[in-house]
PDB file of C-alpha atoms in Angstrom:
ATOM      1  CA  MET A   1     227.050  46.630  -4.411  1.00 50.00           C
ATOM      2  CA  LYS A   2     225.758  44.769  -1.364  1.00 53.00           C
ATOM      3  CA  SER A   3     223.991  41.416  -1.700  1.00 61.00           C
ATOM      4  CA  PRO A   4     222.124  40.070   1.341  1.00 76.00           C
ATOM      5  CA  MET A   5     224.025  37.259   3.040  1.00 78.00           C
ATOM      6  CA  ASN A   6     220.927  35.038   3.040  1.00 83.00           C
ATOM      7  CA  ASP A   7     220.704  35.249  -0.755  1.00 87.00           C
ATOM      8  CA  ILE A   8     224.369  34.344  -1.129  1.00 86.00           C
ATOM      9  CA  ALA A   9     223.899  31.439   1.271  1.00 84.00           C
ATOM     10  CA  ALA A  10     220.930  30.301  -0.843  1.00 87.00           C
ATOM     11  CA  PHE A  11     223.125  30.412  -3.966  1.00 88.00           C
ATOM     12  CA  VAL A  12     225.806  28.257  -2.315  1.00 85.00           C
ATOM     13  CA  ALA A  13     223.197  25.780  -1.051  1.00 85.00           C
ATOM     14  CA  VAL A  14     221.573  25.321  -4.479  1.00 87.00           C
ATOM     15  CA  ALA A  15     224.957  25.051  -6.204  1.00 86.00           C
ATOM     16  CA  LYS A  16     226.191  22.368  -3.805  1.00 81.00           C
ATOM     17  CA  ALA A  17     222.927  20.422  -3.871  1.00 80.00           C
ATOM     18  CA  GLY A  18     222.623  20.576  -7.642  1.00 81.00           C
ATOM     19  CA  GLY A  19     219.009  21.736  -7.555  1.00 84.00           C
ATOM     20  CA  PHE A  20     216.350  23.648  -5.677  1.00 85.00           C
ATOM     21  CA  ARG A  21     214.446  20.649  -4.362  1.00 84.00           C
ATOM     22  CA  GLU A  22     217.469  18.974  -2.758  1.00 82.00           C
ATOM     23  CA  ALA A  23     218.754  22.297  -1.423  1.00 83.00           C
ATOM     24  CA  ALA A  24     215.346  22.980   0.108  1.00 83.00           C
ATOM     25  CA  ARG A  25     215.467  19.600   1.848  1.00 79.00           C
ATOM     26  CA  VAL A  26     218.969  20.225   3.183  1.00 73.00           C
ATOM     27  CA  GLU A  27     218.214  23.776   4.341  1.00 76.00           C
ATOM     28  CA  ASN A  28     214.744  22.909   5.627  1.00 75.00           C
ATOM     29  CA  MET A  29     213.032  25.651   3.641  1.00 81.00           C
ATOM     30  CA  SER A  30     210.797  25.877   0.593  1.00 85.00           C
ATOM     31  CA  ALA A  31     212.177  25.654  -2.933  1.00 84.00           C
ATOM     32  CA  SER A  32     210.213  28.783  -3.857  1.00 87.00           C
ATOM     33  CA  ARG A  33     212.043  30.814  -1.197  1.00 89.00           C
ATOM     34  CA  LEU A  34     215.365  29.606  -2.545  1.00 89.00           C
ATOM     35  CA  SER A  35     214.298  30.458  -6.084  1.00 87.00           C
ATOM     36  CA  ASP A  36     213.292  33.968  -5.004  1.00 90.00           C
ATOM     37  CA  ALA A  37     216.664  34.421  -3.283  1.00 89.00           C
ATOM     38  CA  ILE A  38     218.555  33.369  -6.417  1.00 89.00           C
ATOM     39  CA  ARG A  39     216.453  35.693  -8.560  1.00 89.00           C
ATOM     40  CA  ARG A  40     217.183  38.644  -6.256  1.00 90.00           C
ATOM     41  CA  LEU A  41     220.903  37.863  -6.266  1.00 90.00           C
ATOM     42  CA  GLU A  42     221.041  37.584 -10.055  1.00 89.00           C
ATOM     43  CA  GLU A  43     219.194  40.904 -10.412  1.00 89.00           C
ATOM     44  CA  GLU A  44     221.546  42.561  -7.934  1.00 88.00           C
ATOM     45  CA  LEU A  45     224.662  41.223  -9.676  1.00 89.00           C
ATOM     46  CA  GLY A  46     223.304  41.691 -13.183  1.00 88.00           C
ATOM     47  CA  VAL A  47     224.371  38.204 -14.322  1.00 90.00           C
ATOM     48  CA  ARG A  48     222.806  34.768 -14.609  1.00 91.00           C
ATOM     49  CA  LEU A  49     224.238  32.295 -12.090  1.00 90.00           C
ATOM     50  CA  PHE A  50     222.359  29.151 -13.157  1.00 90.00           C
ATOM     51  CA  HIS A  51     221.126  27.598 -16.382  1.00 88.00           C
ATOM     52  CA  ARG A  52     217.666  26.291 -15.501  1.00 83.00           C
ATOM     53  CA  ASN A  53     215.265  23.946 -17.238  1.00 75.00           C
ATOM     54  CA  THR A  54     212.547  21.571 -16.071  1.00 67.00           C
ATOM     55  CA  ARG A  55     215.058  18.780 -15.394  1.00 69.00           C
ATOM     56  CA  SER A  56     218.244  20.373 -14.132  1.00 74.00           C
ATOM     57  CA  VAL A  57     219.957  23.373 -12.576  1.00 84.00           C
ATOM     58  CA  VAL A  58     223.529  23.951 -13.770  1.00 88.00           C
ATOM     59  CA  LEU A  59     225.965  26.689 -12.815  1.00 90.00           C
ATOM     60  CA  THR A  60     226.927  29.181 -15.500  1.00 91.00           C
ATOM     61  CA  GLU A  61     230.585  30.040 -15.953  1.00 90.00           C
ATOM     62  CA  VAL A  62     230.275  33.110 -13.743  1.00 90.00           C
ATOM     63  CA  GLY A  63     228.294  31.007 -11.254  1.00 88.00           C
ATOM     64  CA  MET A  64     231.183  28.550 -11.019  1.00 89.00           C
ATOM     65  CA  VAL A  65     233.658  31.395 -10.438  1.00 89.00           C
ATOM     66  CA  LEU A  66     231.463  32.874  -7.712  1.00 89.00           C
ATOM     67  CA  LEU A  67     231.027  29.508  -5.988  1.00 86.00           C
ATOM     68  CA  GLU A  68     234.779  28.886  -6.004  1.00 85.00           C
ATOM     69  CA  ARG A  69     235.366  32.249  -4.328  1.00 85.00           C
ATOM     70  CA  MET A  70     232.464  31.907  -1.903  1.00 82.00           C
ATOM     71  CA  ASN A  71     233.251  28.400  -0.592  1.00 76.00           C
ATOM     72  CA  PRO A  72     236.119  29.430   1.719  1.00 74.00           C
ATOM     73  CA  ILE A  73     234.226  32.561   2.765  1.00 72.00           C
ATOM     74  CA  MET A  74     231.109  30.588   3.723  1.00 72.00           C
ATOM     75  CA  SER A  75     233.244  28.037   5.543  1.00 68.00           C
ATOM     76  CA  GLU A  76     234.848  30.829   7.572  1.00 69.00           C
ATOM     77  CA  PHE A  77     231.430  32.370   8.186  1.00 69.00           C
ATOM     78  CA  ASP A  78     230.100  29.063   9.531  1.00 67.00           C
ATOM     79  CA  SER A  79     233.187  28.679  11.697  1.00 64.00           C
ATOM     80  CA  ALA A  80     232.714  32.157  13.127  1.00 66.00           C
ATOM     81  CA  LEU A  81     229.116  31.400  14.050  1.00 63.00           C
ATOM     82  CA  ASP A  82     230.164  28.077  15.526  1.00 59.00           C
ATOM     83  CA  MET A  83     232.531  29.871  17.915  1.00 64.00           C
ATOM     84  CA  VAL A  84     229.435  31.116  19.743  1.00 63.00           C
ATOM     85  CA  ASN A  85     228.989  27.554  20.980  1.00 58.00           C
ATOM     86  CA  LEU A  86     232.077  27.985  23.153  1.00 56.00           C
ATOM     87  CA  TYR A  87     230.120  30.439  25.300  1.00 53.00           C
ATOM     88  CA  ARG A  88     227.036  28.278  25.758  1.00 57.00           C
ATOM     89  CA  ASP A  89     226.306  26.019  28.693  1.00 59.00           C
ATOM     90  CA  LYS A  90     225.650  23.182  26.222  1.00 75.00           C
ATOM     91  CA  PRO A  91     226.599  22.760  22.538  1.00 86.00           C
ATOM     92  CA  ALA A  92     223.924  23.560  19.979  1.00 87.00           C
ATOM     93  CA  GLY A  93     223.417  23.402  16.239  1.00 88.00           C
ATOM     94  CA  LYS A  94     222.674  20.882  13.499  1.00 90.00           C
ATOM     95  CA  LEU A  95     224.647  17.713  12.818  1.00 94.00           C
ATOM     96  CA  ARG A  96     224.053  15.941   9.496  1.00 93.00           C
ATOM     97  CA  LEU A  97     225.222  12.342   9.054  1.00 96.00           C
ATOM     98  CA  ASN A  98     225.158  10.136   5.952  1.00 93.00           C
ATOM     99  CA  VAL A  99     225.239   6.453   6.886  1.00 94.00           C
ATOM    100  CA  PRO A 100     224.467   3.012   5.444  1.00 92.00           C
ATOM    101  CA  VAL A 101     221.153   1.436   6.404  1.00 92.00           C
ATOM    102  CA  SER A 102     223.063  -1.193   8.377  1.00 92.00           C
ATOM    103  CA  ALA A 103     224.377   1.555  10.678  1.00 94.00           C
ATOM    104  CA  VAL A 104     220.832   2.760  11.368  1.00 94.00           C
ATOM    105  CA  LYS A 105     219.827  -0.798  12.171  1.00 94.00           C
ATOM    106  CA  LEU A 106     222.852  -2.033  14.107  1.00 94.00           C
ATOM    107  CA  ILE A 107     224.992   0.856  15.390  1.00 95.00           C
ATOM    108  CA  LEU A 108     223.148   4.129  15.940  1.00 96.00           C
ATOM    109  CA  PRO A 109     220.396   2.781  18.241  1.00 96.00           C
ATOM    110  CA  ALA A 110     223.071   2.261  20.915  1.00 94.00           C
ATOM    111  CA  ILE A 111     224.321   5.839  20.520  1.00 96.00           C
ATOM    112  CA  VAL A 112     221.696   8.309  19.321  1.00 97.00           C
ATOM    113  CA  PRO A 113     219.102   8.281  22.155  1.00 96.00           C
ATOM    114  CA  ALA A 114     221.734   8.809  24.845  1.00 96.00           C
ATOM    115  CA  PHE A 115     223.514  11.470  22.773  1.00 96.00           C
ATOM    116  CA  LEU A 116     220.334  13.485  22.215  1.00 96.00           C
ATOM    117  CA  GLU A 117     219.437  13.186  25.869  1.00 95.00           C
ATOM    118  CA  ALA A 118     222.854  14.521  26.862  1.00 94.00           C
ATOM    119  CA  TYR A 119     222.788  17.323  24.263  1.00 94.00           C
ATOM    120  CA  PRO A 120     219.164  18.402  23.721  1.00 94.00           C
ATOM    121  CA  ASP A 121     220.170  21.573  21.853  1.00 92.00           C
ATOM    122  CA  ILE A 122     221.805  19.616  19.037  1.00 94.00           C
ATOM    123  CA  GLU A 123     219.561  18.657  16.119  1.00 94.00           C
ATOM    124  CA  LEU A 124     220.691  15.406  14.517  1.00 96.00           C
ATOM    125  CA  GLU A 125     219.712  14.652  10.929  1.00 94.00           C
ATOM    126  CA  VAL A 126     220.520  11.151   9.667  1.00 95.00           C
ATOM    127  CA  THR A 127     220.272  10.123   6.014  1.00 92.00           C
ATOM    128  CA  ALA A 128     220.570   6.393   5.340  1.00 91.00           C
ATOM    129  CA  GLU A 129     221.483   5.075   1.901  1.00 85.00           C
ATOM    130  CA  SER A 130     223.541   2.278   0.435  1.00 77.00           C
ATOM    131  CA  ASN A 131     225.415   4.208  -2.245  1.00 76.00           C
ATOM    132  CA  VAL A 132     228.704   5.899  -1.392  1.00 77.00           C
ATOM    133  CA  ILE A 133     228.676   9.679  -1.873  1.00 80.00           C
ATOM    134  CA  ASN A 134     230.969  12.634  -1.342  1.00 81.00           C
ATOM    135  CA  ILE A 135     229.661  13.801   2.030  1.00 85.00           C
ATOM    136  CA  ILE A 136     231.224  17.259   1.728  1.00 79.00           C
ATOM    137  CA  ASP A 137     229.671  18.043  -1.661  1.00 75.00           C
ATOM    138  CA  ALA A 138     226.341  16.727  -0.420  1.00 79.00           C
ATOM    139  CA  GLY A 139     226.362  18.998   2.620  1.00 80.00           C
ATOM    140  CA  PHE A 140     226.905  16.402   5.349  1.00 89.00           C
ATOM    141  CA  ASP A 141     229.147  16.937   8.347  1.00 91.00           C
ATOM    142  CA  ALA A 142     230.231  13.303   8.638  1.00 94.00           C
ATOM    143  CA  GLY A 143     229.402   9.777   7.562  1.00 94.00           C
ATOM    144  CA  ILE A 144     229.752   6.170   8.584  1.00 94.00           C
ATOM    145  CA  ARG A 145     231.460   3.739   6.229  1.00 91.00           C
ATOM    146  CA  TYR A 146     233.725   0.706   6.203  1.00 86.00           C
ATOM    147  CA  ASP A 147     237.458   1.134   5.716  1.00 73.00           C
ATOM    148  CA  GLU A 148     237.564  -0.038   2.115  1.00 61.00           C
ATOM    149  CA  ARG A 149     235.270   2.830   1.154  1.00 62.00           C
ATOM    150  CA  LEU A 150     236.946   5.643   3.093  1.00 68.00           C
ATOM    151  CA  GLU A 151     238.528   8.491   1.183  1.00 69.00           C
ATOM    152  CA  GLN A 152     242.191   9.141   1.937  1.00 68.00           C
ATOM    153  CA  ASP A 153     241.819  12.749   3.105  1.00 75.00           C
ATOM    154  CA  MET A 154     239.247  11.834   5.749  1.00 86.00           C
ATOM    155  CA  VAL A 155     239.714  11.465   9.482  1.00 91.00           C
ATOM    156  CA  ALA A 156     238.168   8.217  10.741  1.00 92.00           C
ATOM    157  CA  ILE A 157     237.377   6.974  14.238  1.00 93.00           C
ATOM    158  CA  PRO A 158     235.980   3.535  15.145  1.00 94.00           C
ATOM    159  CA  ILE A 159     232.280   3.350  15.840  1.00 95.00           C
ATOM    160  CA  GLY A 160     230.314   0.243  16.724  1.00 91.00           C
ATOM    161  CA  PRO A 161     231.671  -3.329  16.914  1.00 92.00           C
ATOM    162  CA  ARG A 162     235.194  -3.769  15.601  1.00 90.00           C
ATOM    163  CA  ARG A 163     234.559  -7.164  14.061  1.00 92.00           C
ATOM    164  CA  GLN A 164     231.440  -8.215  12.216  1.00 95.00           C
ATOM    165  CA  ARG A 165     230.386 -11.223  10.163  1.00 96.00           C
ATOM    166  CA  TYR A 166     228.112 -11.962   7.268  1.00 96.00           C
ATOM    167  CA  ALA A 167     225.729 -14.727   8.259  1.00 98.00           C
ATOM    168  CA  LEU A 168     223.874 -17.235   6.102  1.00 98.00           C
ATOM    169  CA  ALA A 169     220.453 -18.471   7.093  1.00 98.00           C
ATOM    170  CA  ALA A 170     217.226 -20.076   5.973  1.00 98.00           C
ATOM    171  CA  ALA A 171     213.942 -21.175   7.498  1.00 98.00           C
ATOM    172  CA  PRO A 172     214.088 -24.647   9.079  1.00 98.00           C
ATOM    173  CA  LYS A 173     211.232 -25.829   6.878  1.00 98.00           C
ATOM    174  CA  LEU A 174     213.173 -24.942   3.712  1.00 98.00           C
ATOM    175  CA  LEU A 175     216.243 -26.804   4.968  1.00 98.00           C
ATOM    176  CA  ASP A 176     214.134 -29.792   5.969  1.00 98.00           C
ATOM    177  CA  LYS A 177     212.830 -29.884   2.414  1.00 97.00           C
ATOM    178  CA  LEU A 178     216.085 -29.279   0.490  1.00 97.00           C
ATOM    179  CA  GLY A 179     218.671 -30.494   2.976  1.00 97.00           C
ATOM    180  CA  ARG A 180     221.413 -28.536   4.703  1.00 97.00           C
ATOM    181  CA  PRO A 181     224.353 -27.373   2.569  1.00 97.00           C
ATOM    182  CA  THR A 182     227.846 -28.481   3.581  1.00 97.00           C
ATOM    183  CA  HIS A 183     229.818 -26.196   1.257  1.00 97.00           C
ATOM    184  CA  PRO A 184     229.112 -22.683  -0.122  1.00 97.00           C
ATOM    185  CA  ARG A 185     228.981 -24.041  -3.688  1.00 97.00           C
ATOM    186  CA  ASP A 186     225.985 -26.141  -2.644  1.00 97.00           C
ATOM    187  CA  LEU A 187     224.060 -22.855  -2.609  1.00 97.00           C
ATOM    188  CA  LEU A 188     223.936 -22.969  -6.412  1.00 97.00           C
ATOM    189  CA  LYS A 189     221.158 -25.543  -5.934  1.00 96.00           C
ATOM    190  CA  TYR A 190     219.173 -23.379  -3.485  1.00 98.00           C
ATOM    191  CA  PRO A 191     216.820 -20.424  -4.030  1.00 98.00           C
ATOM    192  CA  CYS A 192     218.780 -17.433  -2.764  1.00 98.00           C
ATOM    193  CA  LEU A 193     217.520 -13.983  -1.819  1.00 98.00           C
ATOM    194  CA  THR A 194     219.997 -11.540  -3.317  1.00 96.00           C
ATOM    195  CA  GLY A 195     220.618  -7.793  -3.269  1.00 94.00           C
ATOM    196  CA  ARG A 196     221.673  -5.096  -5.668  1.00 90.00           C
ATOM    197  CA  PHE A 197     223.124  -1.646  -5.034  1.00 84.00           C
ATOM    198  CA  ARG A 198     221.531   1.416  -6.602  1.00 79.00           C
ATOM    199  CA  SER A 199     224.446   1.508  -9.055  1.00 77.00           C
ATOM    200  CA  GLY A 200     223.228  -1.828 -10.402  1.00 81.00           C
ATOM    201  CA  VAL A 201     226.105  -3.851  -8.926  1.00 84.00           C
ATOM    202  CA  ALA A 202     224.967  -7.093  -7.321  1.00 86.00           C
ATOM    203  CA  ASN A 203     225.968  -7.930  -3.777  1.00 86.00           C
ATOM    204  CA  THR A 204     228.652 -10.643  -3.821  1.00 90.00           C
ATOM    205  CA  TRP A 205     228.278 -13.626  -1.511  1.00 96.00           C
ATOM    206  CA  GLU A 206     231.732 -14.303  -0.073  1.00 96.00           C
ATOM    207  CA  PHE A 207     232.811 -17.040   2.313  1.00 97.00           C
ATOM    208  CA  GLU A 208     236.006 -17.747   4.222  1.00 96.00           C
ATOM    209  CA  ASN A 209     237.563 -20.898   5.648  1.00 94.00           C
ATOM    210  CA  ASP A 210     241.235 -21.630   6.485  1.00 89.00           C
ATOM    211  CA  ASN A 211     242.194 -18.180   5.140  1.00 86.00           C
ATOM    212  CA  LYS A 212     240.630 -19.086   1.835  1.00 90.00           C
ATOM    213  CA  ILE A 213     237.934 -16.809   0.425  1.00 93.00           C
ATOM    214  CA  ILE A 214     235.547 -17.969  -2.262  1.00 95.00           C
ATOM    215  CA  GLU A 215     232.738 -16.183  -4.095  1.00 96.00           C
ATOM    216  CA  VAL A 216     229.519 -17.863  -5.133  1.00 96.00           C
ATOM    217  CA  ASN A 217     227.309 -16.348  -7.841  1.00 94.00           C
ATOM    218  CA  VAL A 218     223.952 -17.338  -6.439  1.00 96.00           C
ATOM    219  CA  SER A 219     220.523 -16.615  -7.882  1.00 95.00           C
ATOM    220  CA  GLY A 220     216.951 -16.896  -6.765  1.00 96.00           C
ATOM    221  CA  PRO A 221     213.385 -15.629  -6.868  1.00 97.00           C
ATOM    222  CA  LEU A 222     213.945 -12.257  -5.130  1.00 97.00           C
ATOM    223  CA  VAL A 223     216.381  -9.381  -5.648  1.00 96.00           C
ATOM    224  CA  VAL A 224     216.113  -6.381  -3.311  1.00 95.00           C
ATOM    225  CA  ASN A 225     217.674  -2.948  -3.150  1.00 91.00           C
ATOM    226  CA  ILE A 226     220.637  -3.030  -0.754  1.00 88.00           C
ATOM    227  CA  GLY A 227     219.608  -0.870   2.156  1.00 82.00           C
ATOM    228  CA  SER A 228     215.973   0.140   2.241  1.00 80.00           C
ATOM    229  CA  ALA A 229     214.509  -3.164   1.030  1.00 91.00           C
ATOM    230  CA  VAL A 230     216.719  -5.624   2.903  1.00 94.00           C
ATOM    231  CA  ASP A 231     214.077  -6.390   5.535  1.00 95.00           C
ATOM    232  CA  LEU A 232     211.873  -7.778   2.779  1.00 97.00           C
ATOM    233  CA  SER A 233     214.479 -10.442   2.027  1.00 97.00           C
ATOM    234  CA  VAL A 234     214.576 -11.341   5.727  1.00 98.00           C
ATOM    235  CA  ASP A 235     210.791 -11.669   5.818  1.00 98.00           C
ATOM    236  CA  ALA A 236     210.931 -13.837   2.694  1.00 98.00           C
ATOM    237  CA  ALA A 237     213.587 -16.044   4.275  1.00 98.00           C
ATOM    238  CA  VAL A 238     211.452 -16.498   7.387  1.00 98.00           C
ATOM    239  CA  ALA A 239     208.561 -17.502   5.126  1.00 98.00           C
ATOM    240  CA  GLY A 240     210.726 -20.202   3.559  1.00 98.00           C
ATOM    241  CA  THR A 241     211.228 -18.516   0.176  1.00 98.00           C
ATOM    242  CA  GLY A 242     214.994 -18.818   0.118  1.00 98.00           C
ATOM    243  CA  VAL A 243     218.413 -18.405   1.742  1.00 98.00           C
ATOM    244  CA  VAL A 244     219.451 -14.972   3.048  1.00 98.00           C
ATOM    245  CA  TYR A 245     222.983 -13.534   3.434  1.00 98.00           C
ATOM    246  CA  LEU A 246     223.249 -10.579   5.803  1.00 97.00           C
ATOM    247  CA  PHE A 247     224.960  -9.107   8.866  1.00 96.00           C
ATOM    248  CA  GLU A 248     225.000 -11.594  11.732  1.00 97.00           C
ATOM    249  CA  GLU A 249     223.638  -8.960  14.157  1.00 96.00           C
ATOM    250  CA  TRP A 250     220.730  -8.288  11.806  1.00 97.00           C
ATOM    251  CA  LEU A 251     219.729 -11.940  11.763  1.00 98.00           C
ATOM    252  CA  GLN A 252     220.504 -12.766  15.407  1.00 97.00           C
ATOM    253  CA  PRO A 253     216.948 -12.070  16.696  1.00 97.00           C
ATOM    254  CA  TYR A 254     215.622 -14.572  14.146  1.00 98.00           C
ATOM    255  CA  PHE A 255     218.182 -17.134  15.256  1.00 98.00           C
ATOM    256  CA  ASP A 256     217.138 -16.597  18.860  1.00 98.00           C
ATOM    257  CA  SER A 257     213.452 -17.085  18.015  1.00 98.00           C
ATOM    258  CA  GLY A 258     214.090 -20.126  15.828  1.00 98.00           C
ATOM    259  CA  GLN A 259     212.515 -18.484  12.768  1.00 98.00           C
ATOM    260  CA  LEU A 260     215.799 -18.804  10.905  1.00 98.00           C
ATOM    261  CA  GLU A 261     218.514 -21.414  11.174  1.00 98.00           C
ATOM    262  CA  PRO A 262     222.187 -20.492  10.707  1.00 98.00           C
ATOM    263  CA  ILE A 263     223.949 -22.521   8.024  1.00 98.00           C
ATOM    264  CA  LEU A 264     227.605 -22.940   7.006  1.00 98.00           C
ATOM    265  CA  GLU A 265     228.756 -21.076  10.155  1.00 97.00           C
ATOM    266  CA  ASN A 266     232.360 -22.208   9.691  1.00 97.00           C
ATOM    267  CA  TRP A 267     232.348 -20.319   6.364  1.00 97.00           C
ATOM    268  CA  TRP A 268     230.989 -16.981   7.585  1.00 97.00           C
ATOM    269  CA  LEU A 269     233.122 -14.073   6.393  1.00 96.00           C
ATOM    270  CA  SER A 270     234.562 -11.825   9.115  1.00 94.00           C
ATOM    271  CA  PHE A 271     235.423  -8.172   8.443  1.00 92.00           C
ATOM    272  CA  SER A 272     236.458  -5.039  10.331  1.00 92.00           C
ATOM    273  CA  GLY A 273     233.818  -2.748  11.798  1.00 93.00           C
ATOM    274  CA  PRO A 274     232.742   0.685  10.527  1.00 94.00           C
ATOM    275  CA  TYR A 275     234.157   4.151  11.098  1.00 94.00           C
ATOM    276  CA  LEU A 276     232.750   7.597  11.657  1.00 95.00           C
ATOM    277  CA  TYR A 277     234.578   9.795   9.160  1.00 94.00           C
ATOM    278  CA  TYR A 278     234.803  13.508   8.387  1.00 92.00           C
ATOM    279  CA  SER A 279     236.964  15.944   6.463  1.00 87.00           C
ATOM    280  CA  GLY A 280     240.421  16.576   7.845  1.00 77.00           C
ATOM    281  CA  ARG A 281     240.667  19.798   5.859  1.00 69.00           C
ATOM    282  CA  ARG A 282     237.900  21.708   7.594  1.00 69.00           C
ATOM    283  CA  LEU A 283     237.368  23.102  11.046  1.00 75.00           C
ATOM    284  CA  VAL A 284     235.245  20.560  12.909  1.00 85.00           C
ATOM    285  CA  PRO A 285     231.938  22.214  13.913  1.00 87.00           C
ATOM    286  CA  THR A 286     230.942  21.991  17.551  1.00 88.00           C
ATOM    287  CA  PRO A 287     227.997  19.548  17.101  1.00 92.00           C
ATOM    288  CA  LEU A 288     230.276  17.121  15.248  1.00 94.00           C
ATOM    289  CA  ARG A 289     233.109  17.517  17.755  1.00 92.00           C
ATOM    290  CA  THR A 290     230.613  16.842  20.545  1.00 94.00           C
ATOM    291  CA  PHE A 291     229.385  13.704  18.766  1.00 96.00           C
ATOM    292  CA  ILE A 292     232.956  12.488  18.190  1.00 96.00           C
ATOM    293  CA  ASP A 293     233.839  12.957  21.856  1.00 94.00           C
ATOM    294  CA  PHE A 294     230.619  11.195  22.872  1.00 96.00           C
ATOM    295  CA  VAL A 295     231.391   8.186  20.686  1.00 95.00           C
ATOM    296  CA  LYS A 296     234.948   7.980  22.002  1.00 92.00           C
ATOM    297  CA  SER A 297     233.776   8.146  25.611  1.00 90.00           C
ATOM    298  CA  ARG A 298     231.357   5.248  25.394  1.00 79.00           C
ATOM    299  CA  ASP A 299     232.256   1.591  25.719  1.00 58.00           C
ATOM    300  CA  ILE A 300     230.680   0.644  22.379  1.00 50.00           C
ATOM    301  CA  ASN A 301     233.725   0.271  20.169  1.00 44.00           C
TER     302      ASN A 301
END
């Protein structure tokens, strides 16, 4: 019994993605082609590999057994193909990164254009989201996260600034109207522009002074999704709607223009910078190794 490798690869992709639509996005092919490949494989094997309905795709028991056996084989297959890169003049292939929106805004612009110019045969795919995921299960080669969210079996290298701060700001006209706060607890009297993660957890406003950290449970007229909708809170702050709490680098252009005024600077919370991380249990593919070496070689850390 011989099953085409492409059909087996399609099975692994759908199983890891948890559905045809997501697998099609990851593999850059149509969901119908993936569905046809799975159908052919099931007919060839004479067993059903997935339970399908209109809402979900779930592995059958035999599907789970096959995936468990195929994972190391597919990993070795990918590694074998990647060895071809050693004989090329320049590295090639696809590199998939999962990063927070803040990294897209504040870190990658200083890296990506120069990297792609240096390695034009590498295709870089960046997915930005605020929720923390298992990058391996989701089919990513690496991610960017802060140290408190790194998994223990991951290899991490510094990327971007090594110290960052959360800044607090408001439009001058709002502060002229309400006065300027002198302590973080004063913010309880101000309209604040808050954020919430996709999990439903609200973003905590923390402040630090004399090694003392305090949290303030603020509220206000606008709550945005952490990540994709953060710029709306900045626009609202500029318009005088409320106080915004965000990365200092994100707000710096508005400080420079005078659209926003920094407040409570002696209370701004400082924290360590982000890391590029990847699995320490897998052979590092050439595009990722090239990216790692590029990051290490640049004076951006």
